[in-house]
Amino acid sequence: MPTEDAVVVIEDDAHIADLVAMYLRKDGFRVVVAGDGESGLAAVERVRPVLAVVDIGLPGDLDGLDVCRKLVSGGRVAVILLTARDDEIDRILGLELGADDYVTKPFSPRELVARARAVLRRAGRAAPPDEPAAAVTTLGDIEVDTRRREVRHHGDVVPLTTREFDLLAYLVANTGLALSRRQLLDGVWGADWYGDERTVDVHVRQLRKKLGDALPLATVWGVGYRLG
């Protein structure tokens, strides 16, 4: 039977996988370990975890970014990526795909557990705390429906990742205000998020890519971003 606090660790290095699993179990999680992408996806389907910890450099036909893409498209599990120190481009790609966080190797298992807890706290939040009272906000040709968690352009639903929608909803809640990257991180990712401010830029770039010129989002140089 699926467990609410299950975690699937998809990592081909047995030593790292066992260490991560040990610390997660000490923190009260049920852990299932898989050594490649295919078995990892099968474990996710079988266990239905709240979180998947995925190494980017997986062997075989499915690397970690492929696994992340499939997990995010399913929309049922949070994802933390494990990356090598020099894999910045892969970290950015992972965030663009919708990963919730990343941890750079070598890492402290305690830090990974802390990040897992932080990701799950954020994932349990239905919407940013400053969500507007109105269910639907119209921005030109775009409609942001916070109750249905949908964004529509000319009536067509635009698929956004969980974090992309949360960022847009937070910007909508603060329309007209120039928000710093730090404010956006605290408001959307939470004050306990460990990543750097470039994460905001990655997600803004994805929003602009998906919504195009219809999104009235301006860059405020030296500060951050302003919607409207």
PDB file of C-alpha atoms in Angstrom:
ATOM      1  CA  MET A   1       0.000   0.000   0.000  1.00  0.00           C
ATOM      2  CA  PRO A   2       1.412   3.456  -0.880  1.00  0.00           C
ATOM      3  CA  THR A   3       2.816   5.414   2.057  1.00  0.00           C
ATOM      4  CA  GLU A   4       2.354   9.169   2.452  1.00  0.00           C
ATOM      5  CA  ASP A   5       5.933   9.767   3.515  1.00  0.00           C
ATOM      6  CA  ALA A   6       7.683   7.506   0.993  1.00  0.00           C
ATOM      7  CA  VAL A   7      10.784   8.680  -0.882  1.00  0.00           C
ATOM      8  CA  VAL A   8      12.319   7.060  -3.952  1.00  0.00           C
ATOM      9  CA  VAL A   9      16.097   7.519  -4.291  1.00  0.00           C
ATOM     10  CA  ILE A  10      17.282   7.025  -7.887  1.00  0.00           C
ATOM     11  CA  GLU A  11      21.076   6.848  -7.714  1.00  0.00           C
ATOM     12  CA  ASP A  12      23.497   4.420  -9.384  1.00  0.00           C
ATOM     13  CA  ASP A  13      26.285   4.887  -6.814  1.00  0.00           C
ATOM     14  CA  ALA A  14      25.359   2.301  -4.201  1.00  0.00           C
ATOM     15  CA  HIS A  15      27.369   3.983  -1.432  1.00  0.00           C
ATOM     16  CA  ILE A  16      25.645   7.348  -1.948  1.00  0.00           C
ATOM     17  CA  ALA A  17      22.232   5.722  -2.324  1.00  0.00           C
ATOM     18  CA  ASP A  18      22.621   3.717   0.889  1.00  0.00           C
ATOM     19  CA  LEU A  19      23.861   6.762   2.812  1.00  0.00           C
ATOM     20  CA  VAL A  20      20.988   8.943   1.623  1.00  0.00           C
ATOM     21  CA  ALA A  21      18.477   6.179   2.353  1.00  0.00           C
ATOM     22  CA  MET A  22      19.857   5.688   5.858  1.00  0.00           C
ATOM     23  CA  TYR A  23      19.500   9.356   6.798  1.00  0.00           C
ATOM     24  CA  LEU A  24      16.040   9.635   5.265  1.00  0.00           C
ATOM     25  CA  ARG A  25      14.890   6.567   7.186  1.00  0.00           C
ATOM     26  CA  LYS A  26      16.293   8.021  10.408  1.00  0.00           C
ATOM     27  CA  ASP A  27      14.121  11.064   9.738  1.00  0.00           C
ATOM     28  CA  GLY A  28      11.007   8.901   9.469  1.00  0.00           C
ATOM     29  CA  PHE A  29      10.672   8.378   5.719  1.00  0.00           C
ATOM     30  CA  ARG A  30       9.997   5.084   4.019  1.00  0.00           C
ATOM     31  CA  VAL A  31      12.709   4.761   1.345  1.00  0.00           C
ATOM     32  CA  VAL A  32      12.922   2.760  -1.877  1.00  0.00           C
ATOM     33  CA  VAL A  33      16.227   2.768  -3.792  1.00  0.00           C
ATOM     34  CA  ALA A  34      16.627   2.306  -7.557  1.00  0.00           C
ATOM     35  CA  GLY A  35      19.867   2.222  -9.529  1.00  0.00           C
ATOM     36  CA  ASP A  36      18.694   3.469 -12.937  1.00  0.00           C
ATOM     37  CA  GLY A  37      15.999   5.592 -14.540  1.00  0.00           C
ATOM     38  CA  GLU A  38      13.668   2.838 -15.689  1.00  0.00           C
ATOM     39  CA  SER A  39      13.564   1.026 -12.358  1.00  0.00           C
ATOM     40  CA  GLY A  40      13.266   4.393 -10.614  1.00  0.00           C
ATOM     41  CA  LEU A  41      10.187   5.362 -12.607  1.00  0.00           C
ATOM     42  CA  ALA A  42       8.714   1.926 -11.952  1.00  0.00           C
ATOM     43  CA  ALA A  43       9.325   2.403  -8.220  1.00  0.00           C
ATOM     44  CA  VAL A  44       7.618   5.806  -8.299  1.00  0.00           C
ATOM     45  CA  GLU A  45       4.609   4.301 -10.027  1.00  0.00           C
ATOM     46  CA  ARG A  46       4.492   1.460  -7.517  1.00  0.00           C
ATOM     47  CA  VAL A  47       5.152   3.393  -4.301  1.00  0.00           C
ATOM     48  CA  ARG A  48       3.647   6.777  -5.227  1.00  0.00           C
ATOM     49  CA  PRO A  49       6.086   8.734  -3.041  1.00  0.00           C
ATOM     50  CA  VAL A  50       5.929  12.355  -1.948  1.00  0.00           C
ATOM     51  CA  LEU A  51       9.511  12.926  -3.126  1.00  0.00           C
ATOM     52  CA  ALA A  52      12.057  11.532  -5.591  1.00  0.00           C
ATOM     53  CA  VAL A  53      15.783  12.172  -5.152  1.00  0.00           C
ATOM     54  CA  VAL A  54      17.304  11.785  -8.617  1.00  0.00           C
ATOM     55  CA  ASP A  55      20.959  11.716  -9.675  1.00  0.00           C
ATOM     56  CA  ILE A  56      21.443  13.572 -12.963  1.00  0.00           C
ATOM     57  CA  GLY A  57      24.205  11.229 -14.138  1.00  0.00           C
ATOM     58  CA  LEU A  58      22.219   8.005 -14.278  1.00  0.00           C
ATOM     59  CA  PRO A  59      23.394   5.196 -16.576  1.00  0.00           C
ATOM     60  CA  GLY A  60      21.311   3.703 -19.375  1.00  0.00           C
ATOM     61  CA  ASP A  61      18.812   5.209 -21.769  1.00  0.00           C
ATOM     62  CA  LEU A  62      17.192   7.501 -19.188  1.00  0.00           C
ATOM     63  CA  ASP A  63      19.454  10.013 -17.459  1.00  0.00           C
ATOM     64  CA  GLY A  64      18.376  12.086 -14.480  1.00  0.00           C
ATOM     65  CA  LEU A  65      16.992  14.935 -16.589  1.00  0.00           C
ATOM     66  CA  ASP A  66      14.850  12.476 -18.557  1.00  0.00           C
ATOM     67  CA  VAL A  67      13.536  11.041 -15.299  1.00  0.00           C
ATOM     68  CA  CYS A  68      12.905  14.539 -13.923  1.00  0.00           C
ATOM     69  CA  ARG A  69      10.959  15.474 -17.061  1.00  0.00           C
ATOM     70  CA  LYS A  70       8.715  12.418 -16.741  1.00  0.00           C
ATOM     71  CA  LEU A  71       8.142  12.904 -13.009  1.00  0.00           C
ATOM     72  CA  VAL A  72       7.307  16.591 -13.351  1.00  0.00           C
ATOM     73  CA  SER A  73       4.936  15.960 -16.252  1.00  0.00           C
ATOM     74  CA  GLY A  74       3.107  13.482 -14.022  1.00  0.00           C
ATOM     75  CA  GLY A  75       2.725  16.223 -11.422  1.00  0.00           C
ATOM     76  CA  ARG A  76       2.437  13.892  -8.431  1.00  0.00           C
ATOM     77  CA  VAL A  77       5.886  13.996  -6.847  1.00  0.00           C
ATOM     78  CA  ALA A  78       8.414  16.614  -5.759  1.00  0.00           C
ATOM     79  CA  VAL A  79      11.913  16.231  -7.214  1.00  0.00           C
ATOM     80  CA  ILE A  80      15.371  16.971  -5.799  1.00  0.00           C
ATOM     81  CA  LEU A  81      18.257  16.550  -8.238  1.00  0.00           C
ATOM     82  CA  LEU A  82      21.745  15.401  -7.261  1.00  0.00           C
ATOM     83  CA  THR A  83      24.369  17.084  -9.441  1.00  0.00           C
ATOM     84  CA  ALA A  84      28.148  17.146  -9.801  1.00  0.00           C
ATOM     85  CA  ARG A  85      29.905  20.342  -8.799  1.00  0.00           C
ATOM     86  CA  ASP A  86      30.684  21.383 -12.412  1.00  0.00           C
ATOM     87  CA  ASP A  87      27.245  20.596 -13.859  1.00  0.00           C
ATOM     88  CA  GLU A  88      25.730  24.095 -13.658  1.00  0.00           C
ATOM     89  CA  ILE A  89      24.076  23.762 -17.062  1.00  0.00           C
ATOM     90  CA  ASP A  90      22.383  20.542 -15.919  1.00  0.00           C
ATOM     91  CA  ARG A  91      21.156  22.239 -12.730  1.00  0.00           C
ATOM     92  CA  ILE A  92      19.632  25.039 -14.807  1.00  0.00           C
ATOM     93  CA  LEU A  93      18.024  22.530 -17.165  1.00  0.00           C
ATOM     94  CA  GLY A  94      16.645  20.629 -14.203  1.00  0.00           C
ATOM     95  CA  LEU A  95      15.074  23.771 -12.768  1.00  0.00           C
ATOM     96  CA  GLU A  96      13.638  24.643 -16.162  1.00  0.00           C
ATOM     97  CA  LEU A  97      12.074  21.179 -16.298  1.00  0.00           C
ATOM     98  CA  GLY A  98      10.422  21.834 -12.946  1.00  0.00           C
ATOM     99  CA  ALA A  99      12.697  20.233 -10.330  1.00  0.00           C
ATOM    100  CA  ASP A 100      11.982  21.620  -6.862  1.00  0.00           C
ATOM    101  CA  ASP A 101      15.594  21.812  -5.688  1.00  0.00           C
ATOM    102  CA  TYR A 102      19.085  20.480  -6.308  1.00  0.00           C
ATOM    103  CA  VAL A 103      21.964  19.358  -4.113  1.00  0.00           C
ATOM    104  CA  THR A 104      25.554  19.504  -5.343  1.00  0.00           C
ATOM    105  CA  LYS A 105      27.934  16.589  -4.752  1.00  0.00           C
ATOM    106  CA  PRO A 106      29.679  16.083  -2.424  1.00  0.00           C
ATOM    107  CA  PHE A 107      26.941  16.928   0.050  1.00  0.00           C
ATOM    108  CA  SER A 108      25.994  16.388   3.663  1.00  0.00           C
ATOM    109  CA  PRO A 109      23.214  13.806   4.077  1.00  0.00           C
ATOM    110  CA  ARG A 110      21.795  15.997   6.855  1.00  0.00           C
ATOM    111  CA  GLU A 111      21.576  18.902   4.409  1.00  0.00           C
ATOM    112  CA  LEU A 112      19.730  16.697   1.924  1.00  0.00           C
ATOM    113  CA  VAL A 113      17.209  15.669   4.588  1.00  0.00           C
ATOM    114  CA  ALA A 114      16.714  19.322   5.568  1.00  0.00           C
ATOM    115  CA  ARG A 115      16.108  20.255   1.948  1.00  0.00           C
ATOM    116  CA  ALA A 116      13.695  17.353   1.545  1.00  0.00           C
ATOM    117  CA  ARG A 117      11.683  18.621   4.502  1.00  0.00           C
ATOM    118  CA  ALA A 118      11.734  22.169   3.111  1.00  0.00           C
ATOM    119  CA  VAL A 119      10.586  21.010  -0.341  1.00  0.00           C
ATOM    120  CA  LEU A 120       7.725  19.019   1.164  1.00  0.00           C
ATOM    121  CA  ARG A 121       6.636  21.944   3.337  1.00  0.00           C
ATOM    122  CA  ARG A 122       6.487  24.139   0.240  1.00  0.00           C
ATOM    123  CA  ALA A 123       4.753  21.452  -1.802  1.00  0.00           C
ATOM    124  CA  GLY A 124       2.067  21.199   0.859  1.00  0.00           C
ATOM    125  CA  ARG A 125       1.194  24.863   0.438  1.00  0.00           C
ATOM    126  CA  ALA A 126      -1.814  25.232  -1.856  1.00  0.00           C
ATOM    127  CA  ALA A 127      -0.751  28.660  -3.077  1.00  0.00           C
ATOM    128  CA  PRO A 128       1.527  31.563  -2.110  1.00  0.00           C
ATOM    129  CA  PRO A 129       0.431  33.125   1.182  1.00  0.00           C
ATOM    130  CA  ASP A 130      -0.272  36.507  -0.409  1.00  0.00           C
ATOM    131  CA  GLU A 131      -2.653  35.015  -2.986  1.00  0.00           C
ATOM    132  CA  PRO A 132      -5.255  37.526  -4.190  1.00  0.00           C
ATOM    133  CA  ALA A 133      -8.838  37.113  -3.000  1.00  0.00           C
ATOM    134  CA  ALA A 134     -10.196  36.913  -6.562  1.00  0.00           C
ATOM    135  CA  ALA A 135     -10.133  33.436  -8.056  1.00  0.00           C
ATOM    136  CA  VAL A 136      -9.340  34.692 -11.579  1.00  0.00           C
ATOM    137  CA  THR A 137      -7.071  37.600 -12.458  1.00  0.00           C
ATOM    138  CA  THR A 138      -6.946  38.918 -16.024  1.00  0.00           C
ATOM    139  CA  LEU A 139      -3.710  40.289 -17.473  1.00  0.00           C
ATOM    140  CA  GLY A 140      -4.492  41.332 -21.017  1.00  0.00           C
ATOM    141  CA  ASP A 141      -5.030  38.081 -22.920  1.00  0.00           C
ATOM    142  CA  ILE A 142      -3.938  35.956 -19.932  1.00  0.00           C
ATOM    143  CA  GLU A 143      -6.167  34.623 -17.160  1.00  0.00           C
ATOM    144  CA  VAL A 144      -4.648  33.314 -13.924  1.00  0.00           C
ATOM    145  CA  ASP A 145      -7.061  31.066 -12.035  1.00  0.00           C
ATOM    146  CA  THR A 146      -5.655  30.434  -8.559  1.00  0.00           C
ATOM    147  CA  ARG A 147      -8.383  28.038  -7.440  1.00  0.00           C
ATOM    148  CA  ARG A 148      -8.037  25.728 -10.432  1.00  0.00           C
ATOM    149  CA  ARG A 149      -4.305  26.497 -10.660  1.00  0.00           C
ATOM    150  CA  GLU A 150      -4.644  27.198 -14.363  1.00  0.00           C
ATOM    151  CA  VAL A 151      -3.251  29.821 -16.694  1.00  0.00           C
ATOM    152  CA  ARG A 152      -5.186  30.462 -19.904  1.00  0.00           C
ATOM    153  CA  HIS A 153      -4.106  32.413 -22.968  1.00  0.00           C
ATOM    154  CA  HIS A 154      -6.957  33.266 -25.335  1.00  0.00           C
ATOM    155  CA  GLY A 155      -8.925  30.586 -23.491  1.00  0.00           C
ATOM    156  CA  ASP A 156      -6.347  27.833 -23.998  1.00  0.00           C
ATOM    157  CA  VAL A 157      -4.685  26.327 -20.928  1.00  0.00           C
ATOM    158  CA  VAL A 158      -0.910  26.914 -20.834  1.00  0.00           C
ATOM    159  CA  PRO A 159       0.882  24.046 -19.033  1.00  0.00           C
ATOM    160  CA  LEU A 160       3.080  25.362 -16.215  1.00  0.00           C
ATOM    161  CA  THR A 161       5.083  23.468 -13.634  1.00  0.00           C
ATOM    162  CA  THR A 162       4.062  23.807  -9.990  1.00  0.00           C
ATOM    163  CA  ARG A 163       6.833  26.292  -9.256  1.00  0.00           C
ATOM    164  CA  GLU A 164       6.169  28.336 -12.406  1.00  0.00           C
ATOM    165  CA  PHE A 165       2.516  28.706 -11.432  1.00  0.00           C
ATOM    166  CA  ASP A 166       3.398  29.620  -7.834  1.00  0.00           C
ATOM    167  CA  LEU A 167       5.800  32.292  -9.075  1.00  0.00           C
ATOM    168  CA  LEU A 168       3.235  33.764 -11.448  1.00  0.00           C
ATOM    169  CA  ALA A 169       0.534  33.710  -8.755  1.00  0.00           C
ATOM    170  CA  TYR A 170       2.849  35.520  -6.341  1.00  0.00           C
ATOM    171  CA  LEU A 171       3.643  38.152  -8.959  1.00  0.00           C
ATOM    172  CA  VAL A 172      -0.088  38.569  -9.615  1.00  0.00           C
ATOM    173  CA  ALA A 173      -0.691  39.017  -5.879  1.00  0.00           C
ATOM    174  CA  ASN A 174       1.849  41.836  -5.935  1.00  0.00           C
ATOM    175  CA  THR A 175       0.990  43.407  -9.296  1.00  0.00           C
ATOM    176  CA  GLY A 176       2.699  46.733  -9.846  1.00  0.00           C
ATOM    177  CA  LEU A 177       5.367  46.214  -7.199  1.00  0.00           C
ATOM    178  CA  ALA A 178       9.049  45.854  -8.003  1.00  0.00           C
ATOM    179  CA  LEU A 179      10.074  42.646  -6.246  1.00  0.00           C
ATOM    180  CA  SER A 180      13.660  41.647  -5.625  1.00  0.00           C
ATOM    181  CA  ARG A 181      14.842  38.126  -6.374  1.00  0.00           C
ATOM    182  CA  ARG A 182      15.232  37.579  -2.632  1.00  0.00           C
ATOM    183  CA  GLN A 183      11.626  38.610  -2.028  1.00  0.00           C
ATOM    184  CA  LEU A 184      10.459  36.224  -4.734  1.00  0.00           C
ATOM    185  CA  LEU A 185      12.541  33.382  -3.321  1.00  0.00           C
ATOM    186  CA  ASP A 186      11.159  33.958   0.183  1.00  0.00           C
ATOM    187  CA  GLY A 187       7.585  34.310  -1.066  1.00  0.00           C
ATOM    188  CA  VAL A 188       7.520  31.355  -3.467  1.00  0.00           C
ATOM    189  CA  TRP A 189      10.291  28.952  -2.465  1.00  0.00           C
ATOM    190  CA  GLY A 190      10.253  29.819   1.238  1.00  0.00           C
ATOM    191  CA  ALA A 191      12.796  31.525   3.493  1.00  0.00           C
ATOM    192  CA  ASP A 192      14.452  28.169   4.234  1.00  0.00           C
ATOM    193  CA  TRP A 193      15.340  27.481   0.582  1.00  0.00           C
ATOM    194  CA  TYR A 194      19.079  26.970   0.120  1.00  0.00           C
ATOM    195  CA  GLY A 195      19.553  27.781  -3.571  1.00  0.00           C
ATOM    196  CA  ASP A 196      20.822  30.978  -5.171  1.00  0.00           C
ATOM    197  CA  GLU A 197      18.868  33.860  -6.690  1.00  0.00           C
ATOM    198  CA  ARG A 198      19.488  32.751 -10.284  1.00  0.00           C
ATOM    199  CA  THR A 199      16.741  30.204  -9.739  1.00  0.00           C
ATOM    200  CA  VAL A 200      14.248  33.063 -10.057  1.00  0.00           C
ATOM    201  CA  ASP A 201      15.752  34.090 -13.411  1.00  0.00           C
ATOM    202  CA  VAL A 202      15.436  30.532 -14.720  1.00  0.00           C
ATOM    203  CA  HIS A 203      11.742  30.356 -13.864  1.00  0.00           C
ATOM    204  CA  VAL A 204      11.044  33.857 -15.186  1.00  0.00           C
ATOM    205  CA  ARG A 205      12.678  32.837 -18.451  1.00  0.00           C
ATOM    206  CA  GLN A 206      10.385  29.804 -18.641  1.00  0.00           C
ATOM    207  CA  LEU A 207       7.285  31.918 -17.986  1.00  0.00           C
ATOM    208  CA  ARG A 208       8.297  34.322 -20.737  1.00  0.00           C
ATOM    209  CA  LYS A 209       8.990  31.436 -23.081  1.00  0.00           C
ATOM    210  CA  LYS A 210       5.569  29.859 -22.475  1.00  0.00           C
ATOM    211  CA  LEU A 211       3.484  33.059 -22.368  1.00  0.00           C
ATOM    212  CA  GLY A 212       5.478  35.276 -24.737  1.00  0.00           C
ATOM    213  CA  ASP A 213       4.692  38.944 -25.178  1.00  0.00           C
ATOM    214  CA  ALA A 214       1.268  38.422 -23.589  1.00  0.00           C
ATOM    215  CA  LEU A 215       2.944  38.364 -20.163  1.00  0.00           C
ATOM    216  CA  PRO A 216       3.415  41.955 -18.909  1.00  0.00           C
ATOM    217  CA  LEU A 217       6.476  41.114 -16.826  1.00  0.00           C
ATOM    218  CA  ALA A 218       9.249  43.704 -16.749  1.00  0.00           C
ATOM    219  CA  THR A 219      12.814  43.379 -15.531  1.00  0.00           C
ATOM    220  CA  VAL A 220      13.681  46.087 -13.005  1.00  0.00           C
ATOM    221  CA  TRP A 221      17.419  46.416 -13.365  1.00  0.00           C
ATOM    222  CA  GLY A 222      19.300  46.211 -10.102  1.00  0.00           C
ATOM    223  CA  VAL A 223      16.180  45.009  -8.290  1.00  0.00           C
ATOM    224  CA  GLY A 224      14.257  42.121  -9.829  1.00  0.00           C
ATOM    225  CA  TYR A 225      10.891  41.967 -11.609  1.00  0.00           C
ATOM    226  CA  ARG A 226       7.561  43.765 -11.778  1.00  0.00           C
ATOM    227  CA  LEU A 227       4.271  42.468 -13.164  1.00  0.00           C
ATOM    228  CA  GLY A 228       1.836  44.878 -14.782  1.00  0.00           C
TER     229      GLY A 228
END
